[in-house]
Amino acid sequence: MQDSLTLIRTSDGSHTLKSELFQQHYHSLHGAIQESEHVFFKEGLLRYQHIRNLRILEVGFGTGLNALLAFKYNKERNSKTDYISYEAFPISIEIAEKLEYGKWLGKDYDKTLLSMHTAPMGVTQMISEEFSLLKKQEDILEGMDEEEVDIVFFDAFSPGSQPELWAVEVFSNLHACMKQGGILTTYCSKGDVRRAMLMAGFKVEKCPGPPGKREMLRAIK
Ligand SMILES: C[S@@+](CC[C@H](N)C(=O)[O-])C[C@H]1O[C@@H](n2cnc3c(N)ncnc32)[C@H](O)[C@@H]1O
Protein backbone atom coordinates (compact mmCIF):
# COMPACT_ATOMS: atom_id res chain seq x y z
CA MET A 1 0.00 0.00 0.00
CA GLN A 2 1.42 3.44 -0.94
CA ASP A 3 1.10 6.22 1.62
CA SER A 4 1.73 9.89 1.01
CA LEU A 5 3.69 11.44 3.91
CA THR A 6 4.16 15.11 4.79
CA LEU A 7 6.98 16.39 7.01
CA ILE A 8 5.65 18.56 9.87
CA ARG A 9 7.48 20.59 12.53
CA THR A 10 6.01 20.10 16.02
CA SER A 11 6.01 22.61 18.90
CA ASP A 12 9.33 21.47 20.42
CA GLY A 13 10.90 22.02 16.98
CA SER A 14 11.34 18.31 16.16
CA HIS A 15 9.79 16.75 13.07
CA THR A 16 6.96 14.30 12.67
CA LEU A 17 5.08 12.94 9.67
CA LYS A 18 1.46 13.08 8.62
CA SER A 19 0.01 10.03 6.90
CA GLU A 20 -2.59 10.67 4.17
CA LEU A 21 -3.62 7.02 4.27
CA PHE A 22 -4.50 7.03 7.97
CA GLN A 23 -5.10 10.80 8.28
CA GLN A 24 -2.89 10.71 11.38
CA HIS A 25 0.29 12.29 12.69
CA TYR A 26 3.09 9.97 13.83
CA HIS A 27 3.53 12.02 17.05
CA SER A 28 1.85 14.73 19.08
CA LEU A 29 1.99 18.17 17.49
CA HIS A 30 2.94 19.47 20.96
CA GLY A 31 6.39 17.97 20.40
CA ALA A 32 7.51 14.69 18.83
CA ILE A 33 10.69 14.16 20.88
CA GLN A 34 9.00 15.49 24.01
CA GLU A 35 6.11 13.02 23.63
CA SER A 36 8.34 9.99 22.97
CA GLU A 37 10.60 10.83 25.91
CA HIS A 38 7.63 11.17 28.22
CA VAL A 39 5.45 8.22 27.18
CA PHE A 40 8.04 5.57 26.46
CA PHE A 41 11.01 6.66 28.59
CA LYS A 42 9.93 8.68 31.63
CA GLU A 43 6.83 6.53 32.22
CA GLY A 44 8.27 3.34 30.70
CA LEU A 45 11.89 2.43 30.22
CA LEU A 46 13.27 4.59 33.07
CA ARG A 47 11.38 2.35 35.48
CA TYR A 48 13.70 -0.43 34.34
CA GLN A 49 16.99 1.21 35.26
CA HIS A 50 17.95 -1.83 37.34
CA ILE A 51 18.00 -4.12 34.27
CA ARG A 52 21.21 -4.02 32.21
CA ASN A 53 20.00 -6.27 29.36
CA LEU A 54 16.73 -5.00 27.97
CA ARG A 55 14.45 -6.53 25.42
CA ILE A 56 12.10 -3.94 23.92
CA LEU A 57 9.21 -4.61 21.54
CA GLU A 58 7.72 -1.73 19.58
CA VAL A 59 4.44 -1.58 17.68
CA GLY A 60 4.98 0.85 14.79
CA PHE A 61 8.62 1.65 13.89
CA GLY A 62 7.48 4.70 11.88
CA THR A 63 10.13 7.44 11.89
CA GLY A 64 12.41 5.31 14.11
CA LEU A 65 12.43 8.02 16.80
CA ASN A 66 11.65 5.64 19.67
CA ALA A 67 14.35 3.23 18.52
CA LEU A 68 16.82 6.12 18.26
CA LEU A 69 16.00 7.37 21.77
CA ALA A 70 16.37 3.80 23.09
CA PHE A 71 19.77 3.59 21.36
CA LYS A 72 20.83 6.89 22.99
CA TYR A 73 19.61 5.78 26.39
CA ASN A 74 21.40 2.44 26.04
CA LYS A 75 24.66 4.17 25.07
CA GLU A 76 24.49 6.64 27.95
CA ARG A 77 24.11 3.99 30.60
CA ASN A 78 26.38 1.40 29.06
CA SER A 79 23.84 -1.37 28.91
CA LYS A 80 22.68 -3.84 26.28
CA THR A 81 19.42 -3.67 24.35
CA ASP A 82 17.66 -5.92 21.87
CA TYR A 83 15.05 -3.84 20.06
CA ILE A 84 12.34 -5.51 17.97
CA SER A 85 9.93 -3.38 15.98
CA TYR A 86 6.88 -4.25 13.86
CA GLU A 87 6.08 -1.96 10.97
CA ALA A 88 3.61 -2.81 8.22
CA PHE A 89 4.24 0.33 6.11
CA PRO A 90 7.91 1.41 6.35
CA ILE A 91 8.80 4.96 5.32
CA SER A 92 11.32 5.60 2.52
CA ILE A 93 14.99 6.48 3.13
CA GLU A 94 14.36 9.84 1.40
CA ILE A 95 11.78 10.75 4.05
CA ALA A 96 13.95 9.38 6.89
CA GLU A 97 16.80 11.67 5.77
CA LYS A 98 14.57 14.71 6.27
CA LEU A 99 13.75 13.96 9.92
CA GLU A 100 17.04 15.40 11.25
CA TYR A 101 16.63 14.25 14.86
CA GLY A 102 20.40 14.76 15.14
CA LYS A 103 19.70 18.49 15.53
CA TRP A 104 18.29 17.71 18.97
CA LEU A 105 20.13 14.54 19.93
CA GLY A 106 23.57 15.23 18.44
CA LYS A 107 24.88 15.07 14.86
CA ASP A 108 25.94 11.40 14.98
CA TYR A 109 22.37 10.34 15.66
CA ASP A 110 21.34 11.21 12.09
CA LYS A 111 23.77 8.54 10.87
CA THR A 112 22.46 6.09 13.44
CA LEU A 113 18.86 6.71 12.35
CA LEU A 114 19.78 6.10 8.72
CA SER A 115 21.55 2.86 9.63
CA MET A 116 18.33 1.79 11.34
CA HIS A 117 16.21 2.65 8.29
CA THR A 118 18.57 0.93 5.84
CA ALA A 119 18.75 -2.23 8.00
CA PRO A 120 16.99 -5.08 6.18
CA MET A 121 13.65 -6.36 7.41
CA GLY A 122 13.53 -9.67 9.23
CA VAL A 123 17.26 -9.81 10.05
CA THR A 124 18.81 -8.90 13.40
CA GLN A 125 21.26 -6.08 12.76
CA MET A 126 23.90 -4.82 15.22
CA ILE A 127 23.54 -1.01 15.21
CA SER A 128 26.38 -0.94 17.76
CA GLU A 129 28.07 -3.66 19.79
CA GLU A 130 25.47 -3.20 22.49
CA PHE A 131 22.32 -2.48 20.50
CA SER A 132 20.61 -4.91 18.14
CA LEU A 133 17.65 -4.06 15.94
CA LEU A 134 15.20 -6.49 14.40
CA LYS A 135 12.58 -4.81 12.20
CA LYS A 136 9.68 -6.94 11.03
CA GLN A 137 7.57 -5.81 8.10
CA GLU A 138 4.49 -7.58 9.38
CA ASP A 139 0.92 -6.72 10.27
CA ILE A 140 0.58 -7.09 14.04
CA LEU A 141 -2.94 -8.45 13.51
CA GLU A 142 -1.30 -11.57 12.10
CA GLY A 143 0.38 -12.18 15.46
CA MET A 144 3.68 -11.48 17.19
CA ASP A 145 5.83 -14.36 18.36
CA GLU A 146 8.45 -12.75 20.60
CA GLU A 147 9.56 -14.01 24.01
CA GLU A 148 10.76 -12.55 27.30
CA VAL A 149 10.09 -8.91 26.41
CA ASP A 150 10.70 -6.41 29.25
CA ILE A 151 9.06 -3.36 27.72
CA VAL A 152 6.48 -2.75 25.00
CA PHE A 153 6.28 0.63 23.28
CA PHE A 154 2.70 0.53 22.00
CA ASP A 155 2.79 3.31 19.40
CA ALA A 156 0.03 2.49 16.91
CA PHE A 157 -2.08 5.18 15.27
CA SER A 158 -5.00 6.24 17.44
CA PRO A 159 -7.96 3.94 18.21
CA GLY A 160 -10.17 6.35 16.24
CA SER A 161 -8.14 5.58 13.11
CA GLN A 162 -7.22 1.90 13.68
CA PRO A 163 -9.58 0.47 16.36
CA GLU A 164 -8.65 -3.11 15.39
CA LEU A 165 -5.10 -2.60 16.74
CA TRP A 166 -6.33 -1.65 20.23
CA ALA A 167 -8.28 -4.85 20.76
CA VAL A 168 -8.15 -7.55 23.46
CA GLU A 169 -6.60 -10.07 21.01
CA VAL A 170 -3.66 -7.76 20.24
CA PHE A 171 -3.03 -6.99 23.93
CA SER A 172 -3.33 -10.72 24.80
CA ASN A 173 -0.76 -11.49 22.14
CA LEU A 174 1.60 -8.83 23.54
CA HIS A 175 0.98 -10.11 27.08
CA ALA A 176 2.16 -13.56 25.96
CA CYS A 177 5.37 -12.03 24.54
CA MET A 178 6.27 -10.34 27.85
CA LYS A 179 8.16 -11.29 31.00
CA GLN A 180 6.27 -11.35 34.30
CA GLY A 181 6.53 -7.78 35.64
CA GLY A 182 7.11 -6.36 32.15
CA ILE A 183 5.42 -3.09 31.21
CA LEU A 184 3.65 -1.65 28.19
CA THR A 185 3.12 2.09 27.80
CA THR A 186 1.05 4.06 25.36
CA TYR A 187 0.02 7.68 24.85
CA CYS A 188 -3.67 6.69 24.80
CA SER A 189 -5.86 6.82 27.92
CA LYS A 190 -9.25 5.80 26.51
CA GLY A 191 -11.58 3.73 28.71
CA ASP A 192 -12.14 1.11 25.98
CA VAL A 193 -8.39 0.62 25.60
CA ARG A 194 -7.92 0.32 29.36
CA ARG A 195 -10.69 -2.31 29.51
CA ALA A 196 -9.17 -4.26 26.60
CA MET A 197 -5.82 -4.31 28.46
CA LEU A 198 -7.52 -5.51 31.66
CA MET A 199 -9.30 -8.27 29.73
CA ALA A 200 -5.96 -9.33 28.27
CA GLY A 201 -4.68 -9.92 31.81
CA PHE A 202 -2.73 -6.72 32.52
CA LYS A 203 -2.88 -4.58 35.62
CA VAL A 204 -3.40 -1.03 34.29
CA GLU A 205 -2.35 2.35 35.70
CA LYS A 206 -3.19 5.84 34.51
CA CYS A 207 -0.14 8.14 34.49
CA PRO A 208 0.24 11.85 33.79
CA GLY A 209 0.33 12.39 30.02
CA PRO A 210 2.87 14.31 27.92
CA PRO A 211 2.30 18.05 27.21
CA GLY A 212 -1.17 18.49 25.69
CA LYS A 213 -2.57 15.28 27.24
CA ARG A 214 -3.86 14.83 30.75
CA GLU A 215 -3.32 11.07 31.04
CA MET A 216 -1.75 8.02 29.41
CA LEU A 217 -1.70 4.29 30.25
CA ARG A 218 0.85 1.88 31.64
CA ALA A 219 -0.03 -1.83 31.63
CA ILE A 220 1.90 -4.26 33.82
CA LYS A 221 2.07 -8.03 33.35
C1 LIG B 1 2.02 6.45 15.47
S1 LIG B 1 2.93 5.80 14.11
C2 LIG B 1 4.44 5.22 14.79
C3 LIG B 1 5.34 6.18 15.40
C4 LIG B 1 6.70 5.61 15.57
N1 LIG B 1 6.84 4.81 16.76
C5 LIG B 1 7.67 6.76 15.51
O1 LIG B 1 8.37 7.01 16.51
O2 LIG B 1 7.71 7.39 14.48
C6 LIG B 1 2.11 4.21 13.89
C7 LIG B 1 2.89 3.25 13.01
O3 LIG B 1 2.21 1.99 12.96
C8 LIG B 1 2.31 1.47 11.64
N2 LIG B 1 1.22 0.51 11.45
C9 LIG B 1 -0.07 0.78 11.08
N3 LIG B 1 -0.78 -0.36 11.04
C10 LIG B 1 0.05 -1.36 11.38
C11 LIG B 1 -0.10 -2.78 11.51
N4 LIG B 1 -1.30 -3.36 11.29
N5 LIG B 1 0.95 -3.54 11.87
C12 LIG B 1 2.17 -2.94 12.09
N6 LIG B 1 2.38 -1.60 11.97
C13 LIG B 1 1.34 -0.82 11.63
C14 LIG B 1 2.21 2.72 10.78
O4 LIG B 1 2.72 2.50 9.48
C15 LIG B 1 3.02 3.74 11.57
O5 LIG B 1 4.37 3.72 11.21
mmCIF file of C-alpha atoms and ligand atoms in Angstrom:
data_model
loop_
_atom_site.group_PDB
_atom_site.id
_atom_site.type_symbol
_atom_site.label_atom_id
_atom_site.label_comp_id
_atom_site.label_asym_id
_atom_site.label_seq_id
_atom_site.Cartn_x
_atom_site.Cartn_y
_atom_site.Cartn_z
ATOM 1 C CA MET A 1 0.000 0.000 0.000
ATOM 2 C CA GLN A 2 1.417 3.445 -0.943
ATOM 3 C CA ASP A 3 1.102 6.223 1.618
ATOM 4 C CA SER A 4 1.731 9.895 1.006
ATOM 5 C CA LEU A 5 3.688 11.444 3.908
ATOM 6 C CA THR A 6 4.158 15.112 4.794
ATOM 7 C CA LEU A 7 6.980 16.390 7.009
ATOM 8 C CA ILE A 8 5.647 18.557 9.867
ATOM 9 C CA ARG A 9 7.481 20.592 12.529
ATOM 10 C CA THR A 10 6.015 20.103 16.021
ATOM 11 C CA SER A 11 6.015 22.610 18.902
ATOM 12 C CA ASP A 12 9.333 21.471 20.423
ATOM 13 C CA GLY A 13 10.900 22.024 16.976
ATOM 14 C CA SER A 14 11.342 18.310 16.162
ATOM 15 C CA HIS A 15 9.788 16.754 13.069
ATOM 16 C CA THR A 16 6.965 14.304 12.674
ATOM 17 C CA LEU A 17 5.078 12.941 9.670
ATOM 18 C CA LYS A 18 1.460 13.077 8.619
ATOM 19 C CA SER A 19 0.011 10.030 6.895
ATOM 20 C CA GLU A 20 -2.585 10.669 4.174
ATOM 21 C CA LEU A 21 -3.618 7.023 4.272
ATOM 22 C CA PHE A 22 -4.503 7.035 7.972
ATOM 23 C CA GLN A 23 -5.100 10.803 8.283
ATOM 24 C CA GLN A 24 -2.894 10.708 11.382
ATOM 25 C CA HIS A 25 0.289 12.291 12.687
ATOM 26 C CA TYR A 26 3.088 9.973 13.834
ATOM 27 C CA HIS A 27 3.529 12.016 17.051
ATOM 28 C CA SER A 28 1.848 14.726 19.081
ATOM 29 C CA LEU A 29 1.985 18.169 17.488
ATOM 30 C CA HIS A 30 2.935 19.471 20.959
ATOM 31 C CA GLY A 31 6.391 17.972 20.405
ATOM 32 C CA ALA A 32 7.515 14.693 18.832
ATOM 33 C CA ILE A 33 10.688 14.160 20.882
ATOM 34 C CA GLN A 34 8.998 15.488 24.008
ATOM 35 C CA GLU A 35 6.111 13.016 23.629
ATOM 36 C CA SER A 36 8.338 9.988 22.972
ATOM 37 C CA GLU A 37 10.601 10.831 25.911
ATOM 38 C CA HIS A 38 7.635 11.175 28.224
ATOM 39 C CA VAL A 39 5.446 8.216 27.179
ATOM 40 C CA PHE A 40 8.044 5.569 26.456
ATOM 41 C CA PHE A 41 11.007 6.656 28.589
ATOM 42 C CA LYS A 42 9.930 8.683 31.631
ATOM 43 C CA GLU A 43 6.830 6.529 32.221
ATOM 44 C CA GLY A 44 8.274 3.335 30.704
ATOM 45 C CA LEU A 45 11.894 2.434 30.222
ATOM 46 C CA LEU A 46 13.267 4.587 33.067
ATOM 47 C CA ARG A 47 11.380 2.351 35.484
ATOM 48 C CA TYR A 48 13.696 -0.429 34.340
ATOM 49 C CA GLN A 49 16.986 1.214 35.260
ATOM 50 C CA HIS A 50 17.947 -1.827 37.336
ATOM 51 C CA ILE A 51 18.002 -4.116 34.271
ATOM 52 C CA ARG A 52 21.206 -4.024 32.214
ATOM 53 C CA ASN A 53 19.999 -6.270 29.358
ATOM 54 C CA LEU A 54 16.729 -4.997 27.975
ATOM 55 C CA ARG A 55 14.454 -6.530 25.417
ATOM 56 C CA ILE A 56 12.097 -3.944 23.919
ATOM 57 C CA LEU A 57 9.211 -4.606 21.543
ATOM 58 C CA GLU A 58 7.719 -1.726 19.581
ATOM 59 C CA VAL A 59 4.444 -1.580 17.685
ATOM 60 C CA GLY A 60 4.977 0.845 14.790
ATOM 61 C CA PHE A 61 8.624 1.648 13.892
ATOM 62 C CA GLY A 62 7.477 4.701 11.875
ATOM 63 C CA THR A 63 10.130 7.436 11.887
ATOM 64 C CA GLY A 64 12.414 5.314 14.109
ATOM 65 C CA LEU A 65 12.432 8.021 16.798
ATOM 66 C CA ASN A 66 11.654 5.642 19.673
ATOM 67 C CA ALA A 67 14.354 3.227 18.523
ATOM 68 C CA LEU A 68 16.820 6.120 18.258
ATOM 69 C CA LEU A 69 16.002 7.366 21.770
ATOM 70 C CA ALA A 70 16.369 3.801 23.089
ATOM 71 C CA PHE A 71 19.773 3.594 21.364
ATOM 72 C CA LYS A 72 20.830 6.892 22.990
ATOM 73 C CA TYR A 73 19.611 5.780 26.395
ATOM 74 C CA ASN A 74 21.400 2.436 26.036
ATOM 75 C CA LYS A 75 24.657 4.166 25.070
ATOM 76 C CA GLU A 76 24.494 6.643 27.955
ATOM 77 C CA ARG A 77 24.106 3.992 30.601
ATOM 78 C CA ASN A 78 26.383 1.401 29.056
ATOM 79 C CA SER A 79 23.837 -1.367 28.910
ATOM 80 C CA LYS A 80 22.680 -3.838 26.281
ATOM 81 C CA THR A 81 19.423 -3.674 24.349
ATOM 82 C CA ASP A 82 17.656 -5.925 21.872
ATOM 83 C CA TYR A 83 15.052 -3.840 20.055
ATOM 84 C CA ILE A 84 12.338 -5.512 17.974
ATOM 85 C CA SER A 85 9.930 -3.377 15.984
ATOM 86 C CA TYR A 86 6.881 -4.248 13.864
ATOM 87 C CA GLU A 87 6.083 -1.958 10.965
ATOM 88 C CA ALA A 88 3.606 -2.806 8.220
ATOM 89 C CA PHE A 89 4.244 0.328 6.107
ATOM 90 C CA PRO A 90 7.909 1.412 6.350
ATOM 91 C CA ILE A 91 8.798 4.958 5.318
ATOM 92 C CA SER A 92 11.322 5.605 2.524
ATOM 93 C CA ILE A 93 14.992 6.479 3.135
ATOM 94 C CA GLU A 94 14.364 9.842 1.401
ATOM 95 C CA ILE A 95 11.781 10.754 4.051
ATOM 96 C CA ALA A 96 13.949 9.378 6.890
ATOM 97 C CA GLU A 97 16.799 11.672 5.771
ATOM 98 C CA LYS A 98 14.574 14.706 6.272
ATOM 99 C CA LEU A 99 13.749 13.957 9.919
ATOM 100 C CA GLU A 100 17.042 15.399 11.249
ATOM 101 C CA TYR A 101 16.630 14.254 14.856
ATOM 102 C CA GLY A 102 20.396 14.762 15.141
ATOM 103 C CA LYS A 103 19.700 18.489 15.526
ATOM 104 C CA TRP A 104 18.287 17.708 18.970
ATOM 105 C CA LEU A 105 20.129 14.541 19.929
ATOM 106 C CA GLY A 106 23.570 15.230 18.438
ATOM 107 C CA LYS A 107 24.884 15.068 14.860
ATOM 108 C CA ASP A 108 25.938 11.399 14.976
ATOM 109 C CA TYR A 109 22.375 10.339 15.659
ATOM 110 C CA ASP A 110 21.342 11.213 12.089
ATOM 111 C CA LYS A 111 23.772 8.543 10.873
ATOM 112 C CA THR A 112 22.458 6.093 13.439
ATOM 113 C CA LEU A 113 18.862 6.708 12.354
ATOM 114 C CA LEU A 114 19.775 6.097 8.722
ATOM 115 C CA SER A 115 21.552 2.858 9.631
ATOM 116 C CA MET A 116 18.325 1.789 11.339
ATOM 117 C CA HIS A 117 16.214 2.650 8.293
ATOM 118 C CA THR A 118 18.572 0.929 5.843
ATOM 119 C CA ALA A 119 18.748 -2.226 8.001
ATOM 120 C CA PRO A 120 16.992 -5.082 6.183
ATOM 121 C CA MET A 121 13.651 -6.355 7.407
ATOM 122 C CA GLY A 122 13.533 -9.668 9.234
ATOM 123 C CA VAL A 123 17.257 -9.810 10.046
ATOM 124 C CA THR A 124 18.807 -8.896 13.397
ATOM 125 C CA GLN A 125 21.257 -6.078 12.761
ATOM 126 C CA MET A 126 23.902 -4.824 15.219
ATOM 127 C CA ILE A 127 23.545 -1.014 15.215
ATOM 128 C CA SER A 128 26.376 -0.943 17.759
ATOM 129 C CA GLU A 129 28.074 -3.660 19.785
ATOM 130 C CA GLU A 130 25.471 -3.202 22.490
ATOM 131 C CA PHE A 131 22.317 -2.482 20.500
ATOM 132 C CA SER A 132 20.608 -4.914 18.137
ATOM 133 C CA LEU A 133 17.646 -4.058 15.944
ATOM 134 C CA LEU A 134 15.198 -6.493 14.397
ATOM 135 C CA LYS A 135 12.575 -4.808 12.201
ATOM 136 C CA LYS A 136 9.679 -6.936 11.027
ATOM 137 C CA GLN A 137 7.572 -5.809 8.105
ATOM 138 C CA GLU A 138 4.486 -7.582 9.384
ATOM 139 C CA ASP A 139 0.920 -6.721 10.267
ATOM 140 C CA ILE A 140 0.583 -7.092 14.041
ATOM 141 C CA LEU A 141 -2.936 -8.450 13.506
ATOM 142 C CA GLU A 142 -1.303 -11.567 12.101
ATOM 143 C CA GLY A 143 0.381 -12.177 15.464
ATOM 144 C CA MET A 144 3.680 -11.478 17.192
ATOM 145 C CA ASP A 145 5.826 -14.364 18.355
ATOM 146 C CA GLU A 146 8.447 -12.752 20.600
ATOM 147 C CA GLU A 147 9.558 -14.005 24.013
ATOM 148 C CA GLU A 148 10.760 -12.552 27.304
ATOM 149 C CA VAL A 149 10.090 -8.915 26.411
ATOM 150 C CA ASP A 150 10.702 -6.413 29.254
ATOM 151 C CA ILE A 151 9.058 -3.364 27.716
ATOM 152 C CA VAL A 152 6.478 -2.753 25.004
ATOM 153 C CA PHE A 153 6.277 0.631 23.285
ATOM 154 C CA PHE A 154 2.698 0.532 22.002
ATOM 155 C CA ASP A 155 2.787 3.306 19.402
ATOM 156 C CA ALA A 156 0.029 2.493 16.913
ATOM 157 C CA PHE A 157 -2.079 5.182 15.265
ATOM 158 C CA SER A 158 -5.003 6.236 17.440
ATOM 159 C CA PRO A 159 -7.961 3.941 18.212
ATOM 160 C CA GLY A 160 -10.172 6.346 16.236
ATOM 161 C CA SER A 161 -8.138 5.577 13.110
ATOM 162 C CA GLN A 162 -7.224 1.901 13.682
ATOM 163 C CA PRO A 163 -9.579 0.474 16.356
ATOM 164 C CA GLU A 164 -8.647 -3.108 15.394
ATOM 165 C CA LEU A 165 -5.100 -2.599 16.742
ATOM 166 C CA TRP A 166 -6.330 -1.645 20.230
ATOM 167 C CA ALA A 167 -8.283 -4.851 20.763
ATOM 168 C CA VAL A 168 -8.151 -7.548 23.463
ATOM 169 C CA GLU A 169 -6.605 -10.074 21.013
ATOM 170 C CA VAL A 170 -3.662 -7.762 20.242
ATOM 171 C CA PHE A 171 -3.028 -6.989 23.928
ATOM 172 C CA SER A 172 -3.327 -10.718 24.802
ATOM 173 C CA ASN A 173 -0.763 -11.487 22.137
ATOM 174 C CA LEU A 174 1.597 -8.833 23.541
ATOM 175 C CA HIS A 175 0.978 -10.106 27.084
ATOM 176 C CA ALA A 176 2.159 -13.556 25.957
ATOM 177 C CA CYS A 177 5.374 -12.027 24.537
ATOM 178 C CA MET A 178 6.274 -10.337 27.848
ATOM 179 C CA LYS A 179 8.157 -11.292 31.004
ATOM 180 C CA GLN A 180 6.273 -11.346 34.297
ATOM 181 C CA GLY A 181 6.531 -7.776 35.644
ATOM 182 C CA GLY A 182 7.109 -6.356 32.148
ATOM 183 C CA ILE A 183 5.421 -3.088 31.207
ATOM 184 C CA LEU A 184 3.647 -1.654 28.192
ATOM 185 C CA THR A 185 3.119 2.088 27.803
ATOM 186 C CA THR A 186 1.048 4.059 25.361
ATOM 187 C CA TYR A 187 0.015 7.682 24.853
ATOM 188 C CA CYS A 188 -3.669 6.693 24.804
ATOM 189 C CA SER A 189 -5.860 6.823 27.917
ATOM 190 C CA LYS A 190 -9.252 5.799 26.508
ATOM 191 C CA GLY A 191 -11.575 3.734 28.714
ATOM 192 C CA ASP A 192 -12.135 1.108 25.976
ATOM 193 C CA VAL A 193 -8.394 0.618 25.597
ATOM 194 C CA ARG A 194 -7.922 0.323 29.360
ATOM 195 C CA ARG A 195 -10.693 -2.311 29.505
ATOM 196 C CA ALA A 196 -9.169 -4.257 26.602
ATOM 197 C CA MET A 197 -5.820 -4.313 28.461
ATOM 198 C CA LEU A 198 -7.516 -5.508 31.661
ATOM 199 C CA MET A 199 -9.299 -8.275 29.734
ATOM 200 C CA ALA A 200 -5.956 -9.329 28.266
ATOM 201 C CA GLY A 201 -4.675 -9.917 31.808
ATOM 202 C CA PHE A 202 -2.732 -6.718 32.517
ATOM 203 C CA LYS A 203 -2.884 -4.579 35.621
ATOM 204 C CA VAL A 204 -3.402 -1.032 34.291
ATOM 205 C CA GLU A 205 -2.352 2.345 35.699
ATOM 206 C CA LYS A 206 -3.187 5.844 34.513
ATOM 207 C CA CYS A 207 -0.144 8.137 34.492
ATOM 208 C CA PRO A 208 0.244 11.851 33.787
ATOM 209 C CA GLY A 209 0.325 12.394 30.023
ATOM 210 C CA PRO A 210 2.868 14.313 27.923
ATOM 211 C CA PRO A 211 2.296 18.050 27.209
ATOM 212 C CA GLY A 212 -1.169 18.490 25.690
ATOM 213 C CA LYS A 213 -2.567 15.277 27.240
ATOM 214 C CA ARG A 214 -3.859 14.828 30.749
ATOM 215 C CA GLU A 215 -3.319 11.074 31.040
ATOM 216 C CA MET A 216 -1.748 8.024 29.411
ATOM 217 C CA LEU A 217 -1.700 4.295 30.246
ATOM 218 C CA ARG A 218 0.847 1.879 31.637
ATOM 219 C CA ALA A 219 -0.032 -1.834 31.626
ATOM 220 C CA ILE A 220 1.897 -4.258 33.824
ATOM 221 C CA LYS A 221 2.065 -8.030 33.353
HETATM 222 C C1 LIG B 1 2.017 6.455 15.469
HETATM 223 S S1 LIG B 1 2.926 5.804 14.113
HETATM 224 C C2 LIG B 1 4.440 5.220 14.794
HETATM 225 C C3 LIG B 1 5.337 6.184 15.402
HETATM 226 C C4 LIG B 1 6.698 5.613 15.571
HETATM 227 N N1 LIG B 1 6.840 4.814 16.760
HETATM 228 C C5 LIG B 1 7.669 6.758 15.514
HETATM 229 O O1 LIG B 1 8.373 7.011 16.508
HETATM 230 O O2 LIG B 1 7.708 7.386 14.475
HETATM 231 C C6 LIG B 1 2.115 4.206 13.888
HETATM 232 C C7 LIG B 1 2.891 3.251 13.012
HETATM 233 O O3 LIG B 1 2.212 1.992 12.958
HETATM 234 C C8 LIG B 1 2.314 1.474 11.644
HETATM 235 N N2 LIG B 1 1.222 0.509 11.445
HETATM 236 C C9 LIG B 1 -0.068 0.778 11.084
HETATM 237 N N3 LIG B 1 -0.784 -0.358 11.039
HETATM 238 C C10 LIG B 1 0.052 -1.363 11.378
HETATM 239 C C11 LIG B 1 -0.103 -2.782 11.506
HETATM 240 N N4 LIG B 1 -1.299 -3.358 11.293
HETATM 241 N N5 LIG B 1 0.953 -3.538 11.874
HETATM 242 C C12 LIG B 1 2.173 -2.938 12.088
HETATM 243 N N6 LIG B 1 2.380 -1.595 11.966
HETATM 244 C C13 LIG B 1 1.340 -0.817 11.633
HETATM 245 C C14 LIG B 1 2.213 2.717 10.783
HETATM 246 O O4 LIG B 1 2.722 2.501 9.483
HETATM 247 C C15 LIG B 1 3.020 3.735 11.574
HETATM 248 O O5 LIG B 1 4.375 3.724 11.211
#
